[in-house]
Coordinates of C-alpha atoms and ligand atoms in Angstrom, one line a residue:
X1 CA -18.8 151.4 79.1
X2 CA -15.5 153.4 77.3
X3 CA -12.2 152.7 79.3
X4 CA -11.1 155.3 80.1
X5 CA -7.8 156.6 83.0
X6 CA -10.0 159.1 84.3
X7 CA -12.3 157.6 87.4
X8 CA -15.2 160.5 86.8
X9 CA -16.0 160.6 83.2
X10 CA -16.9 156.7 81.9
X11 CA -20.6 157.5 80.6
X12 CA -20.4 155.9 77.2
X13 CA -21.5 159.0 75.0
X14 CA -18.9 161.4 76.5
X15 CA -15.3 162.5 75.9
X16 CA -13.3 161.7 78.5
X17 CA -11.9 164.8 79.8
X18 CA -10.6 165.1 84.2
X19 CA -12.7 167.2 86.2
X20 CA -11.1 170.3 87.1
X21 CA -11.7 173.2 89.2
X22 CA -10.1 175.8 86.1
X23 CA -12.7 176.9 83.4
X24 CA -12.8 174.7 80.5
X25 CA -11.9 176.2 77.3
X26 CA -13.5 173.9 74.3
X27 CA -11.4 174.9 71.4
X28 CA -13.1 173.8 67.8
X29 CA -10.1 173.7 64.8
X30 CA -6.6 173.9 65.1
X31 CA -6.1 175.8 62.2
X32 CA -4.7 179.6 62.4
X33 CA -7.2 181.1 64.6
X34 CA -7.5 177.8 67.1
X35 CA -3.7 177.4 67.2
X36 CA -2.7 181.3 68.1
X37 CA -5.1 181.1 70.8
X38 CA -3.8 178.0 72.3
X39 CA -0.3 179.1 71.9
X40 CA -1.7 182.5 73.6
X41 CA -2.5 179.9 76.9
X42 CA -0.2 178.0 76.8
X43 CA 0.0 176.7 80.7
X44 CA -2.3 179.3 82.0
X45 CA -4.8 178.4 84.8
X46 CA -7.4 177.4 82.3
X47 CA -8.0 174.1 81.1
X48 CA -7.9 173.7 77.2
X49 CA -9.4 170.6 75.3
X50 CA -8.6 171.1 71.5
X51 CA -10.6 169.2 69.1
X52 CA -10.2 168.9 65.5
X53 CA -11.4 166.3 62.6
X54 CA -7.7 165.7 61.8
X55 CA -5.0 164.9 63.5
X56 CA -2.9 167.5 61.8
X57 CA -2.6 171.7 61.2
X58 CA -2.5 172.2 57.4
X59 CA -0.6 175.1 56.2
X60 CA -3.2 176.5 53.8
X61 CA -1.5 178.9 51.7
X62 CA 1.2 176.1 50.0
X63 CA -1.9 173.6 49.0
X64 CA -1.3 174.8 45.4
X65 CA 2.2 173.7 45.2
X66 CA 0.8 170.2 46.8
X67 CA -1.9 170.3 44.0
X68 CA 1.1 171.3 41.1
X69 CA 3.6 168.4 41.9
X70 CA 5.6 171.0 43.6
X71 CA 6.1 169.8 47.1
X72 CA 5.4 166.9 49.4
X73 CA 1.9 167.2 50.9
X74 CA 3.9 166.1 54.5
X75 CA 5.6 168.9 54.8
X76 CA 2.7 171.8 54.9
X77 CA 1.3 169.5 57.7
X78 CA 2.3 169.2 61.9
X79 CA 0.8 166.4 63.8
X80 CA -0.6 168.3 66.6
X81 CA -0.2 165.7 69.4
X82 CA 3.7 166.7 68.2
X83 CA 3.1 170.3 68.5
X84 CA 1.1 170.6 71.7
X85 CA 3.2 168.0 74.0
X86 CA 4.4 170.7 76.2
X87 CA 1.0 172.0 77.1
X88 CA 0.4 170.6 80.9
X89 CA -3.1 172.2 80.6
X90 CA -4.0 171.5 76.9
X91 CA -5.9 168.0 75.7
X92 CA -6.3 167.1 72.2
X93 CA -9.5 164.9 70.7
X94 CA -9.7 163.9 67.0
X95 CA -12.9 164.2 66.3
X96 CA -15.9 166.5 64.4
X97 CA -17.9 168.6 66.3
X98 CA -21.4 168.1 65.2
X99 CA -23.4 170.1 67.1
X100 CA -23.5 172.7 69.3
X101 CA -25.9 172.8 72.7
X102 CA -25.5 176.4 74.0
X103 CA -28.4 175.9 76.7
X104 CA -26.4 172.7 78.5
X105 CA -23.2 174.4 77.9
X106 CA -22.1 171.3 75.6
X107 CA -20.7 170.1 72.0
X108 CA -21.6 167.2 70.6
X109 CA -19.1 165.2 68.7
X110 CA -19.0 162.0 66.8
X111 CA -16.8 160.2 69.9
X112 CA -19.5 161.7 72.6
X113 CA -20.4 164.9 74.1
X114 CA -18.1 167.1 76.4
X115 CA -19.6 170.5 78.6
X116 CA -17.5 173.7 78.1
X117 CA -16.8 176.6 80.0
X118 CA -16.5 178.7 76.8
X119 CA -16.6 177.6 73.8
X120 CA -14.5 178.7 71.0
X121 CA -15.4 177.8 67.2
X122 CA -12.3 178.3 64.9
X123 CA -13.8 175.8 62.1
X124 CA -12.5 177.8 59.0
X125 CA -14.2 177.7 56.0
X126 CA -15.0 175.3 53.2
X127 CA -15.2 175.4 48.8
X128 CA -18.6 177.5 48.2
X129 CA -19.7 176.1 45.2
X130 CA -23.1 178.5 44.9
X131 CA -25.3 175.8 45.4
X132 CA -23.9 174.5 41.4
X133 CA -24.3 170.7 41.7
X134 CA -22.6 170.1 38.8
X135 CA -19.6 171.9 39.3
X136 CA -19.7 170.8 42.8
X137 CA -19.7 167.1 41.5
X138 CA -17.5 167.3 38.6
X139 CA -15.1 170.5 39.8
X140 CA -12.5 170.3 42.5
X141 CA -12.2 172.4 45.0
X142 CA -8.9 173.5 47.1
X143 CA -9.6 173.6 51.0
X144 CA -7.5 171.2 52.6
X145 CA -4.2 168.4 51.5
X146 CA -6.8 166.0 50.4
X147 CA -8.3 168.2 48.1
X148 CA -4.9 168.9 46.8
X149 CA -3.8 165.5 46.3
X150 CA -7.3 164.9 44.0
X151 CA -5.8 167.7 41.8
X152 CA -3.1 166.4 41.6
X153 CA -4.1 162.6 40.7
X154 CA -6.4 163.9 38.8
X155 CA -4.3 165.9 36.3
X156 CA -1.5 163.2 36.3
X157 CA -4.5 160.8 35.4
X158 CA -5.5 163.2 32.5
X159 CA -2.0 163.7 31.4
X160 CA -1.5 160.0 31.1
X161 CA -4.7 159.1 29.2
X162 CA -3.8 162.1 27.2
X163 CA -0.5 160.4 26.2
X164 CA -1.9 157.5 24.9
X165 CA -5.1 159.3 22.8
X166 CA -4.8 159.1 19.1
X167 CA -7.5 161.9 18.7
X168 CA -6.0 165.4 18.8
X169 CA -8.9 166.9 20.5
X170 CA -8.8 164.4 22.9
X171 CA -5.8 164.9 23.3
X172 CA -5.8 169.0 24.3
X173 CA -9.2 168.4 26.1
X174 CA -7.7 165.6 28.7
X175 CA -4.3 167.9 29.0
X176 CA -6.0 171.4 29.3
X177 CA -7.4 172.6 32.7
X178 CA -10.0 175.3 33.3
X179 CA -9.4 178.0 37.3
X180 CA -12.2 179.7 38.1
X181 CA -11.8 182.5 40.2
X182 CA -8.2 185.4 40.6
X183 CA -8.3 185.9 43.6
X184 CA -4.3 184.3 45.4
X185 CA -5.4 180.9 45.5
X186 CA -6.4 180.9 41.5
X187 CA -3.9 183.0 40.4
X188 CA -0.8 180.7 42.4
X189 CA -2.4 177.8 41.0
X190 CA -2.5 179.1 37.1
X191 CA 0.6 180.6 37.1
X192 CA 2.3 177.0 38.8
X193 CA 0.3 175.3 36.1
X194 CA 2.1 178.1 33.5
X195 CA 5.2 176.4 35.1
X196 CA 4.8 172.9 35.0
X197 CA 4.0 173.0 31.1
X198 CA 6.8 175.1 30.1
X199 CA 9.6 172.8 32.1
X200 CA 8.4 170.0 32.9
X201 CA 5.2 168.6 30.2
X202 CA 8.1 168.3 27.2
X203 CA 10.5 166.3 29.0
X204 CA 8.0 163.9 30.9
X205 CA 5.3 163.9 28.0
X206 CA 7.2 163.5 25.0
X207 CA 3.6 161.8 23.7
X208 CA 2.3 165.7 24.0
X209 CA 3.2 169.1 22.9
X210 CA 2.9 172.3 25.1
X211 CA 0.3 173.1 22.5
X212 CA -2.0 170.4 23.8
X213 CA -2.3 172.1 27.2
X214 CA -4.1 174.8 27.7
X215 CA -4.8 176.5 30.9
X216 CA -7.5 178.9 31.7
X217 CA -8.1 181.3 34.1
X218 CA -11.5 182.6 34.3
X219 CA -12.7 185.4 36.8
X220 CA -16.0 187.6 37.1
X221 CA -14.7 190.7 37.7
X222 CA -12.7 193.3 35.7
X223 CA -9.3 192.5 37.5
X224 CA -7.5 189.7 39.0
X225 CA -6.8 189.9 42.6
X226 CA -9.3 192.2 43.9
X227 CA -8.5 193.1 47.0
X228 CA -4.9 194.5 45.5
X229 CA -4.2 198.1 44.3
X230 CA -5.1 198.6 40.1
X231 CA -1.5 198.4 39.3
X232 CA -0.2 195.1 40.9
X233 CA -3.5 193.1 39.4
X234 CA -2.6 194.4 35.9
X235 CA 1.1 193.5 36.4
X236 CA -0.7 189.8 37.6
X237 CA -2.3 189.7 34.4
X238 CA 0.6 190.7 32.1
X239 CA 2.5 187.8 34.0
X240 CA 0.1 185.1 33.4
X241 CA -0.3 186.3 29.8
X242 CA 3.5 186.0 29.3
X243 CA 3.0 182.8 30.7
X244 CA 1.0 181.9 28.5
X245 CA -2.4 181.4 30.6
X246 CA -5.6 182.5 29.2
X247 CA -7.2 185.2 31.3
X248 CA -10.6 185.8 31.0
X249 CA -12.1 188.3 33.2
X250 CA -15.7 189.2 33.3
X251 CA -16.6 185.8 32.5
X252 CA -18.6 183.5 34.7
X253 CA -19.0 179.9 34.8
X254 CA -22.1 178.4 34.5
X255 CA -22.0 174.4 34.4
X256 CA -19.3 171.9 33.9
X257 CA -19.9 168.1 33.3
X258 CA -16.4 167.0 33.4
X259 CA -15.8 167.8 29.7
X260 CA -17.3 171.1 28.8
X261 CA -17.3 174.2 30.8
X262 CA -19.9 176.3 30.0
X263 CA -19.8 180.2 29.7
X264 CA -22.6 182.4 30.5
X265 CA -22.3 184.2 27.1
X266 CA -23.0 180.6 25.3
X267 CA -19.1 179.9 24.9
X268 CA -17.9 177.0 25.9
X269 CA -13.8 175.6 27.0
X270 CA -13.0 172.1 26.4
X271 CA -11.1 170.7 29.6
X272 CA -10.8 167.5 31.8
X273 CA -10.0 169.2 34.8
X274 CA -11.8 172.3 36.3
X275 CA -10.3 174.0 39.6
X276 CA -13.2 175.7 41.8
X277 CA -11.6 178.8 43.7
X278 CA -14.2 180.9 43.2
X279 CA -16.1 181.1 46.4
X280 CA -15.6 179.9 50.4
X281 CA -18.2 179.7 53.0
X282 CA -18.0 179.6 56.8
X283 CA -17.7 176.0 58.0
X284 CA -20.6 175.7 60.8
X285 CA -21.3 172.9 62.6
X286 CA -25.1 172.0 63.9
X287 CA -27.0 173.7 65.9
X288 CA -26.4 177.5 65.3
X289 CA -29.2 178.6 62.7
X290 CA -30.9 181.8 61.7
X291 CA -30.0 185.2 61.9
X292 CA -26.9 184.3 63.7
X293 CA -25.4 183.2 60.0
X294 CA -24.7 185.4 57.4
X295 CA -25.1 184.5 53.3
X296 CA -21.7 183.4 53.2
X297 CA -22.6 180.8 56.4
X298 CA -20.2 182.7 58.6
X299 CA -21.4 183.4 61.9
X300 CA -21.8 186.9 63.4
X301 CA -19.7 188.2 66.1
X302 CA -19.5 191.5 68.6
X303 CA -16.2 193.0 68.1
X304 CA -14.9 190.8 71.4
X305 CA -15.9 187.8 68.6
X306 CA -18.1 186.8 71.1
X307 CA -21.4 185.1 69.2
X308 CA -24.2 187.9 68.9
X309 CA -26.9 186.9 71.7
X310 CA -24.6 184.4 73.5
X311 CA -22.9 184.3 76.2
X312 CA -20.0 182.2 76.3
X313 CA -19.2 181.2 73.1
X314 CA -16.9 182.7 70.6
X315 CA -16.2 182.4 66.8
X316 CA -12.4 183.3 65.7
X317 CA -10.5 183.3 62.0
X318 CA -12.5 182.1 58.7
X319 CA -16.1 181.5 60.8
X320 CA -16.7 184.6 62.5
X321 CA -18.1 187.4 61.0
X322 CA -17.0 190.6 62.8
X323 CA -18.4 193.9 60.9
X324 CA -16.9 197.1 61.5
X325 CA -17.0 200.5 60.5
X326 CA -13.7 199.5 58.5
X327 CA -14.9 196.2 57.4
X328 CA -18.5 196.5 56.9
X329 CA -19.0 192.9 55.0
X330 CA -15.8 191.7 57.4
X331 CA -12.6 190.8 57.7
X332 CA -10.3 189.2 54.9
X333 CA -10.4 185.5 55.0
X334 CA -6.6 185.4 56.0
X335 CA -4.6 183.9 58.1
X336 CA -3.5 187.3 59.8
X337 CA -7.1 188.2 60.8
X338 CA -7.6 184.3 61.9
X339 CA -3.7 184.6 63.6
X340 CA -4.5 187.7 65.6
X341 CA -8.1 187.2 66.8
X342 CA -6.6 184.2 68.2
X343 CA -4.6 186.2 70.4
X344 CA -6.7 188.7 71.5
X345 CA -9.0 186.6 72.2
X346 CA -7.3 184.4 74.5
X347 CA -6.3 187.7 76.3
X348 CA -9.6 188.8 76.7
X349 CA -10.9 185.2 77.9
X350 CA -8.3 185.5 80.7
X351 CA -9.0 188.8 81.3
X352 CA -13.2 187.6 81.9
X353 CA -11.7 185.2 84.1
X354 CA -9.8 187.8 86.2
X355 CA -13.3 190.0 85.9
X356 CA -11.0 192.8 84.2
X357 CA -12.3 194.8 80.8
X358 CA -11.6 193.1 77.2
X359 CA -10.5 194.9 74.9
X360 CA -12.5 194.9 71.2
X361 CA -10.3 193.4 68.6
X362 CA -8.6 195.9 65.9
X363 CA -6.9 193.9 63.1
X364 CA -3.7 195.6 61.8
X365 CA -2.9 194.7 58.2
X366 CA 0.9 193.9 57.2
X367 CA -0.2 193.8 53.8
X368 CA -0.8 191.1 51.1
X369 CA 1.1 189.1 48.4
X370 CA 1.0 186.6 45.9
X371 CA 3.5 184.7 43.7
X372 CA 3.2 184.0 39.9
X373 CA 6.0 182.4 39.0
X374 CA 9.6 182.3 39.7
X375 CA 11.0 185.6 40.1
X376 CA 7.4 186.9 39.3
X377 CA 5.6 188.1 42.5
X378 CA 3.4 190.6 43.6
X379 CA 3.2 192.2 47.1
X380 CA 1.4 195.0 49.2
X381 CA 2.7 196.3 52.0
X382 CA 2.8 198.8 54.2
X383 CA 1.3 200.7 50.7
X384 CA 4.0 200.1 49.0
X385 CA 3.6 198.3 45.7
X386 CA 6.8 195.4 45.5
X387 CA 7.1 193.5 42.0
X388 CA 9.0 191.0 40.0
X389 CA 12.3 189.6 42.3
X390 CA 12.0 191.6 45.0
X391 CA 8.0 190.1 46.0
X392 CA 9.3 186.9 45.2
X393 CA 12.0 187.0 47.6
X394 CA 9.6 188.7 50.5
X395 CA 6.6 186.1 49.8
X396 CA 9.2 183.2 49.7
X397 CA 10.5 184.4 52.9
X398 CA 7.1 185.0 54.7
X399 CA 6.2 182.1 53.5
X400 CA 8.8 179.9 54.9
X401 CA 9.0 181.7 58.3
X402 CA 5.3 181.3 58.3
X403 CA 5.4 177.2 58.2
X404 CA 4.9 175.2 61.9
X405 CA 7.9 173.6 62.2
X406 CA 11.7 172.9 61.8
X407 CA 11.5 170.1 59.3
X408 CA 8.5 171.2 57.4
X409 CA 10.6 175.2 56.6
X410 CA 14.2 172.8 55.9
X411 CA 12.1 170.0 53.2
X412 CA 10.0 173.2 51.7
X413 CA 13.2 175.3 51.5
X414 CA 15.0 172.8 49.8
X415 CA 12.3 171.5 47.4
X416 CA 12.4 176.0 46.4
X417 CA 16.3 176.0 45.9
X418 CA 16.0 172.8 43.7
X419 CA 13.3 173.8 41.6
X420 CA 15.2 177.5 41.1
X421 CA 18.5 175.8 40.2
X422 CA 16.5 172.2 38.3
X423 CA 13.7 174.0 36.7
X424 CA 12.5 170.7 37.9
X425 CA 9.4 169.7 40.2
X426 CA 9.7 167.3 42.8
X427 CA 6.6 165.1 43.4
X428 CA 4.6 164.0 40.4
X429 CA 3.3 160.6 42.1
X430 CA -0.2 159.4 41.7
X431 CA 0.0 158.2 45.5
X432 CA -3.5 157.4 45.3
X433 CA -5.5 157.4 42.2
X434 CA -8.9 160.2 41.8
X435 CA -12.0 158.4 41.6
X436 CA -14.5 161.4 40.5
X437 CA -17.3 160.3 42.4
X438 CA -15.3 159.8 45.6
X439 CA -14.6 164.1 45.3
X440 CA -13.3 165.0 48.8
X441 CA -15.6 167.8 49.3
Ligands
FAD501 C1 -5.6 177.5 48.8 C2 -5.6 178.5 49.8 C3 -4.6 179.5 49.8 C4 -4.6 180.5 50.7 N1 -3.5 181.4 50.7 C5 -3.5 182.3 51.7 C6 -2.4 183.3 51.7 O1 -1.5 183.2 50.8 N2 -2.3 184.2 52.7 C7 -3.3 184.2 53.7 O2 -3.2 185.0 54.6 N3 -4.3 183.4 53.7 C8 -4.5 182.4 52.7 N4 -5.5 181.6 52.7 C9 -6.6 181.7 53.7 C10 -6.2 181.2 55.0 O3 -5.6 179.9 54.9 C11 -7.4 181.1 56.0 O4 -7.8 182.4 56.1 C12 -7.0 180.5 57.3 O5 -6.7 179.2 57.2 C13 -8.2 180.6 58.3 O6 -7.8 180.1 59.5 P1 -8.9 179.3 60.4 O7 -8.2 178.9 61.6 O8 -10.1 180.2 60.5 O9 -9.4 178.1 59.6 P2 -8.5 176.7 59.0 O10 -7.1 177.1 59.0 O11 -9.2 176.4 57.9 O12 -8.7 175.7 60.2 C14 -9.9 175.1 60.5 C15 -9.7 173.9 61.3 O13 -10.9 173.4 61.8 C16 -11.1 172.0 61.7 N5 -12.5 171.7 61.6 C17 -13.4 172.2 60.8 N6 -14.7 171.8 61.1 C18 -14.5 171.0 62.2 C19 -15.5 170.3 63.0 N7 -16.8 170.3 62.7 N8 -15.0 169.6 64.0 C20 -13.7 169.6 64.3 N9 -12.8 170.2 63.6 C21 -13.2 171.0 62.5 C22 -10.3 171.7 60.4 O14 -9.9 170.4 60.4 C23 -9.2 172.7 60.5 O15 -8.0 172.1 61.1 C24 -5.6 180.5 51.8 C25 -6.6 179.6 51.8 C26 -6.6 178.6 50.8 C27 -7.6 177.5 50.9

C-alpha cells in the first residue's frame, strides 16, 4: 500500500489527493493555458490538483536562443512547486496523464488514477512530422528545452567533427544546417544561426571558414511568416538574405537521412543537422478518439472550450480546437489564445459553480512579432506594421515582461545586454552529448 498523509486515499493505483467537499478541478499541463487558469483561482472555493509530466513551466517562445548557444536553458524554465507555494487550494503531481475515463469521471496517470470534478486538458502541442519517419528519426524538432538542448549538442558535435575533417565537403556538410518551415519559430532560429556564424564561428573555429557553413531556410509557401501582412514577410526575407541565409520558398522537404535532404523537385542540400518546424499537432492523451479530433489531433471544443458531446471536461490553449465564424480552421497556436482561454475559462467554471451564465470566449489579438537579428525585427500590432530597431525593442520588451519570474527576466536581460555590447554568445556547452537515436521526440 502507497504511504501516504492523507487517511482516505491509500488504494495503491491512486493519487493521493484529501477528500473535500469543493469541486475538484483536474488541471492537465502547466503551460500557458493551464497556468492562466490556475492563477485565475487562485484560493477560490474550488479544489485544484495540477498535473504535469515535468516539474517545470517552459517558456516556449526563447527555446531557439536555448537551441543557438544564446542563453541558459534554466532561465526560460520555473519549478512550479516554486511558483504555486501560495495556493492553499492548489496540489501539484508530476506525472503523465495517460488516459482519460469520462464515464467514471477519472484520469489515469502513470502514478495511479485520481476522479475529477471537471476536467481541464491544457496538454499543448507536439513536432508534427507528417507521418515522415525519416525525418522524424533523423530531424529534430523544437517543442520543449530538451529538444533544444539536442540542437544544440548536436550542432556543437558537427562543428567539432567538422574542425578536424580534412575533406572540404565534409567539412561544409557537418557545419551547414538545413530549417524547414518560416513560420516565428524557423525564421528566429535561421536568423540566430545567421548570427552565430558571422560573430562567433571565426573566433571559436579558426579550423573553418564562414564559407563552410551554410544555413538554409526552406518553406512551402510563397512567403515567410504567413500569418503576417505581405510587407513585413518580404522585409523578413530581405533580412535573412542580408544575413546571408538561403531562403527557399515554395520548396518542400521530402526525406532526410542525416546527410542529404531531399527536395521534391529532385534537388538535393548537403547538411548534418536538419531543424523540423514545419508542422505541430495537438498533444492528446488516451482515451478521446474519433470525431472529437481534428487532422491536426486537436480536439474540438464549443466556444465555452467545453469538449463537443461532454459534459465536464474542457480543452484550453494549443489542444483545443475552437472554430468560429472568425477562426474557421481555429485559433493561432499562441500563447495569447492559450493565456486568455485560461482565464475565461476559470471564470466561467466558477460561474457553473455559482449556477450563473458563461460567457463564450472571444480572443482579442494584440498583435504578432518576430525577431531576426539584432536590431532586425518585425512586429504587427494594433495594424500597424513596426520594423528594424523599433520591433526589436517592443519584442525584446514583451518578451522579457512575458518570462515567469524575477531571476529568469534579470539572467535573460543580462545574457541580451551582453551579447548587444560582446557580439558574443553565452552558452556553447555540450552539457550532455546528442546521441541520434536517443531523439527526444
Ligand atoms: C519554438 C517555439 C516558439 C514559439 N514562439 C512563440 C511566440 O513567439 N509567440 C507566441 O505567442 N507563441 C509562440 N509559440 C507558441 C506557444 O508557445 C504555444 O502556443 C503555447 O505554449 C501553448 O500553450 P499551452 O498551454 O497550450 O501548451 P504548452 O505551453 O505546450 O504546455 C503544455 C504543458 O502540458 C504538459 N503535458 C503535455 N502532455 C501531458 C500529459 N499527457 N500529462 C501531463 N502533462 C502533459 C507539458 O509538459 C507542458 O507543460 C512558440 C512555440 C514554440 C514551440
Amino acid at each position: 500500500m502507497k504511504k501516504c498523509n492523507h487517511d482516505n486515499c491509500c488504494e495503491h493505483d491512486r493519487i493521493c489527493v484529501p477528500d473535500t467537499t469543493l469541486p475538484r478541478i483536474v488541471v492537465v499541463g502547466g503551460g500557458f493555458a493551464g497556468l492562466s487558469f490556475v492563477k485565475q483561482l487562485k484560493n477560490m472555493p474550488v479544489q485544484l490538483l495540477l498535473i504535469d509530466k515535468g516539474n517545470h513551466h517552459q517558456f516556449l517562445p526563447l527555446l531557439y536562443q536555448v537551441a543557438t548557444s544564446g542563453i541558459e536553458p534554466d532561465s526560460i524554465v520555473f519549478p512550479f512547486r516554486k511558483l504555486l507555494r501560495n495556493y492553499d487550494n492548489l496540489l501539484y503531481r508530476m506525472a503523465e496523464v495517460t488516459r482519460i475515463n469520462s464515464g467514471e469521471k477519472q484520469v489515469e496517470t502513470n502514478i495511479g488514477r485520481v476522479g475529477y470534478d471537471f476536467l481541464v486538458l491544457a496538454t499543448g502541442s507536439t513536432t508534427n512530422f507528417f507521418g515522415n519517419e525519416n525525418i522524424a528519426k533523423y530531424g529534430l524538432g523544437l517543442k520543449s528545452v530538451p529538444d533544444a538542448l539536442d540542437i544544440r549538442s548536436h550542432l556543437l558535435q558537427n562543428l567539432e567533427k567538422a574542425a578536424i575533417s580534412c575533406n572540404h565537403a565534409e567539412k561544409e556538410s557537418l557545419s551547414s544546417v538545413v530549417i524547414v518551415g518560416g513560420g516565428p519559430a524557423g525564421v528566429e532560429m535561421a536568423g540566430a544561426l545567421a548570427e552565430f556564424k558571422k560573430y562567433v564561428l571565426p573566433k571559436d573555429y579558426p579550423e573553418l571558414r564562414s564559407s563552410n557553413m551554410n544555413i538554409y531556410l526552406i518553406e512551402a509557401a510563397a512567403k515567410l511568416l504567413q500569418d503576417m501582412p505581405v510587407k513585413l514577410s518580404a522585409k523578413t526575407l530581405t533580412y535573412l538574405r542580408d544575413m546571408d541565409v538561403d531562403v527557399l520558398l515554395k520548396t518542400r522537404v521530402e526525406e532526410y537521412d542525416g546527410e542529404i535532404v531531399k527536395l521534391h523537385e529532385g534537388n538535393a542540400i548537403n547538411a548534418s543537422a536538419l531543424i523540423w518546424t514545419a508542422g505541430i499537432k495537438g498533444k492528446v492523451p488516451g482515451g478521446l478518439t474519433g470525431e472529437i479530433l481534428n487532422r491536426q489531433n486537436r480536439v474540438r471544443v464549443d466556444p465555452t472550450n467545453r469538449l463537443i458531446g461532454f459534459d465536464n471536461v474542457f480543452a484550453i490553449g494549443d489542444v483545443g480546437l475552437m472554430q468560429t465564424k472568425k477562426y474557421p480552421k481555429g485559433h493561432p497556436m499562441v500563447a495569447q489564445v492559450a493565456i486568455q482561454q485560461g482565464r475565461q475559462l476559470a471564470k466561467n467554471l466558477l460561474a457553473t459553480i455559482k449556477e450563473k451564465p458563461v460567457r463564450n470566449f472571444e480572443y482579442k489579438d494584440k498583435g504578432s512579432m518576430a525577431t531576426i537579428g539584432k536590431k532586425k525585427a518585425v512586429a504587427n500590432i494594433n495594424k500597424l506594421n513596426i520594423v528594424g530597431f523599433a520591433a526589436w525593442i517592443i519584442w525584446s520588451f514583451v518578451h522579457l515582461m512575458s518570462l515567469v519570474g524575477a531571476r529568469n527576466k534579470f539572467l535573460i536581460g543580462l545574457n541580451w545586454m551582453w551579447s548587444y555590447f560582446s557580439y558574443d554568445k553565452g552558452d556553447r556547452v555540450i552539457i550532455r552529448k546528442f546521441e541520434p537515436e536517443q531523439n527526444s521526440h
